[in-house]
PDB file of C-alpha atoms in Angstrom:
ATOM      1  CA  MET K 111      25.662   5.724  -9.928  1.00 48.00           C
ATOM      2  CA  ALA K 112      24.150   8.982 -11.021  1.00 46.00           C
ATOM      3  CA  ALA K 113      20.890  10.090  -9.503  1.00 44.00           C
ATOM      4  CA  LEU K 114      17.886   9.694 -11.512  1.00 47.00           C
ATOM      5  CA  TYR K 115      16.554  12.986 -10.437  1.00 46.00           C
ATOM      6  CA  THR K 116      17.961  16.184  -9.297  1.00 48.00           C
ATOM      7  CA  SER K 117      16.551  19.426  -8.965  1.00 51.00           C
ATOM      8  CA  ASN K 118      18.962  22.689  -9.375  1.00 51.00           C
ATOM      9  CA  SER K 119      16.199  25.175  -9.386  1.00 59.00           C
ATOM     10  CA  LYS K 120      13.506  26.178  -7.022  1.00 66.00           C
ATOM     11  CA  PRO K 121       9.831  24.732  -7.398  1.00 71.00           C
ATOM     12  CA  ASP K 122       7.658  26.581  -9.715  1.00 89.00           C
ATOM     13  CA  SER K 123       4.240  27.070  -7.654  1.00 91.00           C
ATOM     14  CA  LEU K 124       2.170  27.363 -10.861  1.00 94.00           C
ATOM     15  CA  LYS K 125       3.410  24.006 -12.109  1.00 95.00           C
ATOM     16  CA  ALA K 126       2.932  22.586  -8.400  1.00 95.00           C
ATOM     17  CA  ASP K 127      -0.589  24.273  -8.320  1.00 96.00           C
ATOM     18  CA  ALA K 128      -1.787  22.811 -11.400  1.00 97.00           C
ATOM     19  CA  TYR K 129      -0.663  19.298 -10.494  1.00 98.00           C
ATOM     20  CA  ILE K 130      -2.603  19.890  -7.250  1.00 97.00           C
ATOM     21  CA  LEU K 131      -5.670  20.881  -8.955  1.00 97.00           C
ATOM     22  CA  TYR K 132      -5.484  17.885 -11.146  1.00 98.00           C
ATOM     23  CA  MET K 133      -5.068  15.694  -8.267  1.00 97.00           C
ATOM     24  CA  ILE K 134      -8.027  16.996  -6.400  1.00 97.00           C
ATOM     25  CA  MET K 135     -10.428  17.433  -8.849  1.00 97.00           C
ATOM     26  CA  GLY K 136      -9.450  13.977 -10.436  1.00 97.00           C
ATOM     27  CA  SER K 137     -10.591  12.252  -7.324  1.00 97.00           C
ATOM     28  CA  TYR K 138     -13.992  13.288  -7.813  1.00 97.00           C
ATOM     29  CA  PHE K 139     -13.832  11.289 -11.250  1.00 98.00           C
ATOM     30  CA  ASN K 140     -14.638   7.807 -11.407  1.00 97.00           C
ATOM     31  CA  THR K 141     -11.133   7.759 -13.052  1.00 97.00           C
ATOM     32  CA  CYS K 142      -8.947  10.588 -14.272  1.00 98.00           C
ATOM     33  CA  LYS K 143      -5.846  10.512 -16.261  1.00 97.00           C
ATOM     34  CA  CYS K 144      -3.578  13.337 -17.759  1.00 98.00           C
ATOM     35  CA  ASP K 145      -3.406  13.138 -21.382  1.00 97.00           C
ATOM     36  CA  ASN K 146       0.370  13.907 -21.227  1.00 97.00           C
ATOM     37  CA  ALA K 147       2.204  11.372 -18.957  1.00 97.00           C
ATOM     38  CA  ILE K 148       5.511  12.974 -19.344  1.00 97.00           C
ATOM     39  CA  LEU K 149       4.558  16.594 -18.224  1.00 97.00           C
ATOM     40  CA  GLU K 150       2.269  14.570 -15.309  1.00 97.00           C
ATOM     41  CA  LYS K 151       5.516  13.563 -14.352  1.00 97.00           C
ATOM     42  CA  ARG K 152       7.203  16.707 -14.575  1.00 95.00           C
ATOM     43  CA  LEU K 153       4.542  18.518 -12.418  1.00 96.00           C
ATOM     44  CA  PHE K 154       4.495  15.541 -10.117  1.00 96.00           C
ATOM     45  CA  LEU K 155       8.474  16.127  -9.384  1.00 94.00           C
ATOM     46  CA  ASN K 156       7.792  19.913  -9.100  1.00 93.00           C
ATOM     47  CA  TYR K 157       5.136  19.238  -6.319  1.00 95.00           C
ATOM     48  CA  LYS K 158       7.580  16.932  -4.761  1.00 95.00           C
ATOM     49  CA  ASP K 159       9.990  19.717  -4.587  1.00 94.00           C
ATOM     50  CA  LEU K 160       7.862  21.982  -2.213  1.00 94.00           C
ATOM     51  CA  SER K 161       8.621  21.540   1.131  1.00 94.00           C
ATOM     52  CA  LEU K 162       5.920  19.521   3.229  1.00 95.00           C
ATOM     53  CA  ASN K 163       4.569  22.436   4.933  1.00 96.00           C
ATOM     54  CA  LYS K 164       3.963  24.421   1.384  1.00 95.00           C
ATOM     55  CA  GLN K 165       2.572  21.173   0.113  1.00 96.00           C
ATOM     56  CA  TYR K 166      -0.019  21.160   2.542  1.00 97.00           C
ATOM     57  CA  ALA K 167      -0.782  24.754   2.503  1.00 96.00           C
ATOM     58  CA  ARG K 168      -1.478  24.678  -1.112  1.00 95.00           C
ATOM     59  CA  GLU K 169      -3.462  21.392  -1.065  1.00 96.00           C
ATOM     60  CA  GLU K 170      -5.712  23.194   1.673  1.00 97.00           C
ATOM     61  CA  LYS K 171      -5.978  26.395  -0.213  1.00 95.00           C
ATOM     62  CA  ILE K 172      -7.252  24.269  -3.417  1.00 96.00           C
ATOM     63  CA  ILE K 173      -9.113  21.783  -1.555  1.00 96.00           C
ATOM     64  CA  ALA K 174     -11.083  25.076  -0.107  1.00 96.00           C
ATOM     65  CA  LYS K 175     -11.507  26.605  -3.498  1.00 95.00           C
ATOM     66  CA  VAL K 176     -12.910  23.174  -5.034  1.00 95.00           C
ATOM     67  CA  GLU K 177     -15.297  22.678  -1.949  1.00 94.00           C
ATOM     68  CA  LYS K 178     -17.166  25.876  -2.968  1.00 95.00           C
ATOM     69  CA  LEU K 179     -18.147  24.131  -6.274  1.00 95.00           C
ATOM     70  CA  ASP K 180     -21.902  23.021  -6.204  1.00 94.00           C
ATOM     71  CA  GLU K 181     -21.780  19.805  -4.677  1.00 94.00           C
ATOM     72  CA  ASP K 182     -24.477  18.163  -7.195  1.00 94.00           C
ATOM     73  CA  PHE K 183     -22.300  19.541 -10.097  1.00 94.00           C
ATOM     74  CA  LEU K 184     -19.305  17.645  -8.638  1.00 95.00           C
ATOM     75  CA  ASN K 185     -21.671  14.639  -7.872  1.00 95.00           C
ATOM     76  CA  LYS K 186     -22.113  14.059 -11.501  1.00 95.00           C
ATOM     77  CA  PHE K 187     -18.473  13.314 -11.869  1.00 97.00           C
ATOM     78  CA  GLU K 188     -18.378  10.105 -10.142  1.00 96.00           C
ATOM     79  CA  GLU K 189     -19.235   7.836 -12.600  1.00 96.00           C
ATOM     80  CA  ILE K 190     -17.007   9.634 -15.526  1.00 97.00           C
ATOM     81  CA  ASP K 191     -13.687   8.222 -16.692  1.00 98.00           C
ATOM     82  CA  ALA K 192     -12.211  11.604 -17.376  1.00 98.00           C
ATOM     83  CA  MET K 193      -9.104  13.077 -19.057  1.00 98.00           C
ATOM     84  CA  THR K 194      -7.145  15.918 -18.335  1.00 98.00           C
ATOM     85  CA  ARG K 195      -5.250  18.441 -20.320  1.00 98.00           C
ATOM     86  CA  ILE K 196      -2.858  20.839 -18.753  1.00 98.00           C
ATOM     87  CA  THR K 197      -1.285  24.002 -20.786  1.00 97.00           C
ATOM     88  CA  PHE K 198       0.774  26.803 -19.640  1.00 96.00           C
ATOM     89  CA  GLU K 199       0.583  30.333 -21.264  1.00 95.00           C
ATOM     90  CA  GLY K 200       2.430  32.885 -19.611  1.00 92.00           C
ATOM     91  CA  ASP K 201       1.754  33.304 -15.918  1.00 94.00           C
ATOM     92  CA  GLU K 202      -1.231  31.032 -16.158  1.00 96.00           C
ATOM     93  CA  ALA K 203      -2.166  27.308 -16.206  1.00 97.00           C
ATOM     94  CA  GLU K 204      -5.254  25.988 -17.666  1.00 97.00           C
ATOM     95  CA  VAL K 205      -6.514  22.656 -16.232  1.00 98.00           C
ATOM     96  CA  LEU K 206      -9.105  20.888 -18.564  1.00 97.00           C
ATOM     97  CA  PHE K 207     -11.302  18.135 -17.474  1.00 98.00           C
ATOM     98  CA  TYR K 208     -13.036  16.207 -20.413  1.00 97.00           C
ATOM     99  CA  ALA K 209     -14.673  13.162 -21.702  1.00 97.00           C
ATOM    100  CA  ASP K 210     -15.899  11.917 -24.696  1.00 95.00           C
ATOM    101  CA  ASN K 211     -14.497  15.150 -26.674  1.00 91.00           C
ATOM    102  CA  LYS K 212     -16.886  17.195 -24.313  1.00 96.00           C
ATOM    103  CA  VAL K 213     -15.378  19.801 -21.750  1.00 96.00           C
ATOM    104  CA  LEU K 214     -16.596  19.064 -18.129  1.00 96.00           C
ATOM    105  CA  LEU K 215     -14.751  21.684 -16.470  1.00 96.00           C
ATOM    106  CA  LYS K 216     -12.171  24.027 -17.088  1.00 97.00           C
ATOM    107  CA  ALA K 217      -9.759  25.948 -14.527  1.00 97.00           C
ATOM    108  CA  LYS K 218      -7.441  28.835 -14.696  1.00 97.00           C
ATOM    109  CA  ILE K 219      -4.481  29.506 -12.262  1.00 96.00           C
ATOM    110  CA  ASP K 220      -2.350  32.115 -12.294  1.00 94.00           C
ATOM    111  CA  ARG K 221       0.885  32.796 -10.402  1.00 92.00           C
ATOM    112  CA  LYS K 222      -0.944  34.157  -7.022  1.00 91.00           C
ATOM    113  CA  GLY K 223      -2.752  30.918  -6.629  1.00 89.00           C
ATOM    114  CA  THR K 224      -5.947  32.397  -7.822  1.00 94.00           C
ATOM    115  CA  ILE K 225      -8.239  29.549  -9.106  1.00 95.00           C
ATOM    116  CA  THR K 226     -11.229  30.377 -11.781  1.00 96.00           C
ATOM    117  CA  PHE K 227     -13.492  27.740 -12.278  1.00 95.00           C
ATOM    118  CA  LEU K 228     -15.248  27.611 -15.903  1.00 90.00           C
ATOM    119  CA  ALA K 229     -17.886  24.868 -16.191  1.00 67.00           C
TER     120      ALA K 229
END
């Protein structure tokens, strides 16, 4: 029987960070779905290819950055059903959270793991 998923290359940290940010920020919304299910699955598999220690370290770094956002700003999201669009260009990822065709939060991540939030 053939494997359903095999990885022949090392995980891409930018893709893993984009997935982690999507999951962490998504937890602040009532619901949050990626608007591209295939991309979401690919990013998830890339994240799962990281060792557990790297997963935890990257998660902690992103959680610390998210927790620096204004608490009142984040609390506004708790009743919103949001969508997320994740795009990649060069050495950057953009993670866009939106609802009713209105951008709620935009984040850019570079290969060094630097996150810039644009509200």
